[in-house]
Amino acid sequence: MSSNNNNTSSMTMTMMDQLISSQERSLIQQLKNQLFDPALATRLIPNQESSSFPQESSTNISLKTMNDLWNALNQFISKSEIHPDLFYVRWLRATNGDVSKSMNSIIELIKWRERIQIEKLTSSHFDSIFTKVENFVYLMGHDKDGSPTICLEIEKFVPGSLPYEQLEKVVGFVLEIVTHELRIKSQGRLERFVVLIDYYNWGLSLVDTKLDKAILGTCQSYFPERLKLACLMRAPWLFSTAYAVVKVFLDEKTTEKIAFVSESEIPTELRKRFDEHILLEKYGGKSQKKQTIKEYLSTFLGPNETLEEYYAKRLSFLQQ
């Protein structure tokens, strides 16, 4: 089976040349050749995934051989990408051009999607979680480059208040919508999102490494090259202890995107990245507008609409 190359939309080769270098094109072809090697068709899928979250009995029921995985991968790419090569180049950039590592990561992505049955999930599935976090996590428009911004106010979070077995599902579901809308908006440009984390009034009693791993771990493992910046604001010196624990689970690419900003630096640093009418007043801007996760999602899909139905509905926008 060959990789899916049909969903090229209206993207011209000139635009692709601007997004992907000739060296990357060569690596993409190597990755495809290795991943879709016909000799692997009947081989059982390698069991390499290690999740810190409870495994479900439905794990990989329909994914047994590499041929099964190829079908699932091509179906995913055909409905979620402007051009297939943009999918592969993100993994290659995340692994510094390591073809074998990229291949293994892609295999783990498809296994993860199957394990949590992400395309069968709906927004209403997480209603209780969204209610608990509406003051803790919200969206704050976009930065000057158009990258959407997710904000977290740590002091408003109650450790242990969220069902850990649902964390990777809800994080994956939300990021799936955010990144796909970003993909439609950018029409293929490899844009990314920003995360602002405010540690005002933070203390060790607010430490929740499972939450940190769910957010950062899911992002780096299944949404490569999508995090533009994670800005950690007002983190006290004691936070270094908790960060050292979380950092163990992060790769170098992710840690490079993490920036610490002291309280006195917040207005200056954030104004460099955000227009005043977007930036919240508490951070030196003029806006009071916050958008909850539930409000954001309702813009694009109904409460009982599955991710699979969402993709089908948005396909025409992807192909414009």
PDB file of N, CA and C in Angstrom, residues 82 100 204 239 260 310:
ATOM      1  N   ILE A  82      -3.885  19.421   4.572  1.00  0.00           N
ATOM      2  CA  ILE A  82      -3.909  20.116   3.292  1.00  0.00           C
ATOM      3  C   ILE A  82      -3.125  19.310   2.265  1.00  0.00           C
ATOM      4  N   SER A 100      13.799   6.918  11.360  1.00  0.00           N
ATOM      5  CA  SER A 100      13.323   5.773  12.146  1.00  0.00           C
ATOM      6  C   SER A 100      12.498   6.225  13.347  1.00  0.00           C
ATOM      7  N   LEU A 204       3.498  24.365  46.589  1.00  0.00           N
ATOM      8  CA  LEU A 204       3.644  22.924  46.382  1.00  0.00           C
ATOM      9  C   LEU A 204       2.313  22.183  46.493  1.00  0.00           C
ATOM     10  N   PHE A 239       9.277  26.617  42.465  1.00  0.00           N
ATOM     11  CA  PHE A 239       8.708  25.888  41.333  1.00  0.00           C
ATOM     12  C   PHE A 239       9.762  25.049  40.621  1.00  0.00           C
ATOM     13  N   PHE A 260      10.559  31.364  30.815  1.00  0.00           N
ATOM     14  CA  PHE A 260      10.145  31.844  32.138  1.00  0.00           C
ATOM     15  C   PHE A 260      10.107  33.374  32.121  1.00  0.00           C
ATOM     16  N   TYR A 310     -17.187  16.010  12.807  1.00  0.00           N
ATOM     17  CA  TYR A 310     -16.577  17.337  12.674  1.00  0.00           C
ATOM     18  C   TYR A 310     -15.636  17.380  11.478  1.00  0.00           C
TER      19      TYR A 310
END
